[in-house]
Short mmCIF file of C-alpha atoms in Angstrom, two decimals:
data_model
loop_
_atom_site.label_atom_id
_atom_site.label_comp_id
_atom_site.label_asym_id
_atom_site.label_seq_id
_atom_site.Cartn_x
_atom_site.Cartn_y
_atom_site.Cartn_z
CA ASP A 1 -0.08 0.01 -0.03
CA GLY A 2 2.39 2.68 -1.37
CA ALA A 3 4.40 4.67 1.27
CA GLY A 4 3.23 2.36 4.11
CA GLY A 5 4.90 -0.53 2.38
CA VAL A 6 7.99 1.32 1.91
CA CYS A 7 8.29 2.51 5.41
CA ARG A 8 7.63 -1.15 6.60
CA PHE A 9 10.31 -2.41 4.10
CA SER A 10 12.93 0.04 5.09
CA VAL A 11 12.44 -0.53 8.75
CA GLN A 12 13.03 -4.38 8.23
CA ILE A 13 16.12 -3.75 6.32
CA LEU A 14 17.81 -1.58 8.72
CA PRO A 15 19.96 -3.46 11.35
CA GLU A 16 18.76 -3.38 15.02
CA GLY A 17 20.92 -1.93 17.44
CA ASP A 18 22.17 1.21 19.09
CA PRO A 19 21.55 4.28 16.84
CA ARG A 20 25.03 5.55 17.83
CA SER A 21 26.83 2.49 16.67
CA ALA A 22 29.46 2.81 13.80
CA ALA A 23 27.23 0.42 11.63
CA LEU A 24 23.98 2.43 11.91
CA MET A 25 25.76 5.86 11.74
CA SER A 26 27.38 4.65 8.57
CA LEU A 27 23.97 4.11 7.11
CA ARG A 28 22.67 7.34 8.43
CA PHE A 29 25.62 9.70 7.34
CA SER A 30 26.85 7.51 4.28
CA LEU A 31 30.31 7.54 5.79
CA PRO A 32 32.36 4.33 6.26
CA ALA A 33 31.69 2.36 9.26
CA TRP A 34 35.60 2.06 9.95
CA LEU A 35 36.05 5.83 9.95
CA LEU A 36 32.95 6.29 12.26
CA GLY A 37 34.27 3.53 14.59
CA ARG A 38 37.63 5.33 14.99
CA TRP A 39 35.73 8.75 15.65
CA LEU A 40 33.59 7.25 18.13
CA GLN A 41 36.61 5.66 19.95
CA ARG A 42 38.45 8.85 20.02
CA PHE A 43 35.76 11.48 20.23
CA GLY A 44 32.59 10.07 21.46
CA ALA A 45 29.25 9.91 20.11
CA GLY A 46 28.25 13.48 20.18
CA GLU A 47 31.37 14.75 18.73
CA THR A 48 31.20 12.07 15.92
CA GLU A 49 27.80 12.99 14.81
CA ARG A 50 28.90 16.71 14.64
CA LEU A 51 31.88 15.67 12.38
CA ALA A 52 29.69 13.48 10.36
CA LEU A 53 27.32 16.39 9.62
CA LEU A 54 30.09 18.53 8.81
CA ALA A 55 31.56 16.21 6.42
CA LEU A 56 28.19 16.04 4.54
CA GLY A 57 27.83 19.94 4.19
CA PRO A 58 29.38 22.30 1.71
CA PRO A 59 32.91 23.08 2.41
CA GLU A 60 34.02 26.41 3.61
CA ILE A 61 35.80 28.52 0.94
CA THR A 62 39.18 29.44 1.72
CA LEU A 63 41.09 32.25 -0.28
CA ARG A 64 44.81 32.55 -0.71
CA THR A 65 45.85 36.07 -0.44
CA LYS A 66 49.50 37.58 -0.33
CA GLU A 67 48.84 37.99 3.44
CA GLY A 68 47.76 34.34 4.05
CA PRO A 69 44.43 32.37 4.15
CA VAL A 70 41.07 34.34 4.40
CA ARG A 71 37.95 32.48 5.04
CA PRO A 72 34.76 34.44 3.68
CA GLY A 73 32.39 31.63 4.22
CA GLN A 74 29.95 31.14 1.28
CA ALA A 75 31.32 33.66 -0.97
CA GLY A 76 29.38 32.72 -4.18
CA ASP A 77 31.07 33.53 -7.50
CA VAL A 78 34.52 34.17 -6.27
CA THR A 79 35.70 35.47 -9.65
CA ALA A 80 33.54 38.54 -8.98
CA LEU A 81 35.38 39.45 -5.74
CA PRO A 82 37.41 42.59 -5.88
CA GLY A 83 40.98 41.56 -6.57
CA TRP A 84 40.35 38.25 -8.48
CA GLU A 85 41.20 39.71 -11.83
CA GLU A 86 44.20 41.45 -10.66
CA GLY A 87 45.65 38.10 -9.10
CA GLU A 88 45.34 39.26 -5.64
CA ILE A 89 43.48 36.26 -4.46
CA SER A 90 42.80 32.57 -5.44
CA VAL A 91 40.61 29.88 -4.02
CA GLN A 92 42.97 27.13 -2.32
CA ASP A 93 42.05 24.93 0.64
CA ALA A 94 43.78 25.96 4.01
CA ALA A 95 45.40 22.46 4.06
CA ALA A 96 46.95 22.89 0.59
CA GLN A 97 48.18 26.30 1.75
CA ALA A 98 49.81 24.79 4.74
CA VAL A 99 51.66 22.21 2.36
CA VAL A 100 53.15 25.16 0.48
CA SER A 101 53.99 27.54 3.45
CA GLU A 102 54.94 24.72 6.12
CA GLY A 103 55.80 21.76 4.07
CA VAL A 104 57.77 22.87 1.13
CA ALA A 105 58.57 26.22 2.40
CA PRO A 106 59.86 27.40 -0.83
CA ARG A 107 62.47 30.24 -1.08
CA LYS A 108 63.14 32.82 -3.54
CA GLY A 109 65.32 31.16 -6.26
CA GLU A 110 64.78 27.64 -5.41
CA ARG A 111 63.79 25.17 -8.23
CA ILE A 112 60.76 23.06 -7.22
CA LEU A 113 59.13 20.16 -9.18
CA ASP A 114 55.43 19.63 -8.63
CA LEU A 115 54.47 16.17 -9.69
CA CYS A 116 50.68 15.75 -10.37
CA ALA A 117 50.05 19.54 -10.53
CA GLY A 118 46.53 19.41 -11.57
CA VAL A 119 45.11 22.98 -11.97
CA GLY A 120 48.35 24.44 -10.47
CA GLY A 121 47.14 25.90 -7.06
CA LYS A 122 50.24 24.84 -5.14
CA ALA A 123 52.49 25.31 -8.07
CA CYS A 124 51.46 29.08 -8.36
CA ALA A 125 51.65 29.60 -4.66
CA MET A 126 55.29 28.44 -4.69
CA ALA A 127 56.01 30.74 -7.81
CA GLU A 128 54.37 33.70 -5.75
CA ARG A 129 57.02 33.10 -3.13
CA GLY A 130 59.61 33.53 -5.75
CA ALA A 131 60.49 29.83 -6.56
CA SER A 132 61.17 28.53 -10.01
CA VAL A 133 58.47 25.86 -10.51
CA VAL A 134 58.05 23.16 -12.94
CA ALA A 135 54.67 21.67 -12.77
CA VAL A 136 53.97 18.25 -14.31
CA ASP A 137 50.67 16.49 -14.96
CA LEU A 138 49.23 13.86 -17.25
CA SER A 139 46.18 16.12 -18.15
CA GLU A 140 46.72 18.95 -20.83
CA PRO A 141 43.37 20.48 -19.96
CA ARG A 142 44.31 20.89 -16.24
CA LEU A 143 47.64 22.34 -17.37
CA ASP A 144 45.84 24.73 -19.55
CA ARG A 145 43.92 25.81 -16.36
CA LEU A 146 47.26 26.11 -14.50
CA ARG A 147 48.76 28.35 -17.26
CA ALA A 148 45.67 30.53 -17.19
CA THR A 149 45.79 30.95 -13.43
CA ALA A 150 49.67 31.69 -13.50
CA LYS A 151 48.82 34.41 -16.03
CA ARG A 152 46.05 35.89 -14.14
CA LEU A 153 48.42 35.73 -10.93
CA GLY A 154 51.32 37.17 -12.75
CA VAL A 155 53.49 34.27 -12.05
CA SER A 156 55.60 32.20 -14.23
CA VAL A 157 55.17 28.26 -13.96
CA GLU A 158 56.61 26.04 -16.57
CA ALA A 159 53.91 23.40 -17.08
CA ARG A 160 54.82 19.99 -18.76
CA CYS A 161 52.45 17.27 -19.89
CA LEU A 162 54.49 14.22 -18.68
CA ASP A 163 54.07 10.73 -17.06
CA VAL A 164 56.04 10.85 -13.59
CA LEU A 165 57.22 7.46 -14.42
CA SER A 166 59.19 8.69 -17.32
CA LEU A 167 60.62 12.14 -16.31
CA PRO A 168 63.71 13.50 -18.02
CA ALA A 169 66.94 11.91 -16.74
CA GLU A 170 68.46 15.31 -16.49
CA TRP A 171 65.86 16.36 -13.76
CA LYS A 172 67.30 13.79 -11.38
CA ALA A 173 69.30 15.91 -9.15
CA SER A 174 68.11 19.44 -10.35
CA PHE A 175 65.57 20.34 -7.99
CA ASP A 176 65.71 21.87 -4.41
CA ALA A 177 62.35 20.30 -3.35
CA VAL A 178 59.77 17.90 -4.99
CA LEU A 179 56.04 18.09 -4.22
#
């Protein structure tokens, strides 16, 4: 009988037990039970539910500026923000910014190889710090986006469409850092 039948069916297929168990939370939040199990052990049920809800929500936008990360929240069309066309801001996750600033920590004049560069957020950030960056990716369309971003930001990045398993032999000892 329509909706009633669907409700009875769904109740029958859901496992019984504690609604805050990893298995049932996995069904509720569409997250892996193993991950929820670890969170439950580490943080408890309340914090695990909060983290699961955050994981399901839209990510917070983080902008990279010359002064550091800025989180405007839901900014809408970031390309309409003041400073976008002038290359003063870019969209880049705070964790990716930390990889550049704290992980690689490029200095002016260093030569850096960015493997699997994608659209070039980290490559451009390293170039903004004065590094000479060679960005490698298998996808020419992604490298086209990288080139456009580098141009907008006013930085130079050498973009090469290559397989990381067949890099030029002369590159072996010619970089100060590899990302």
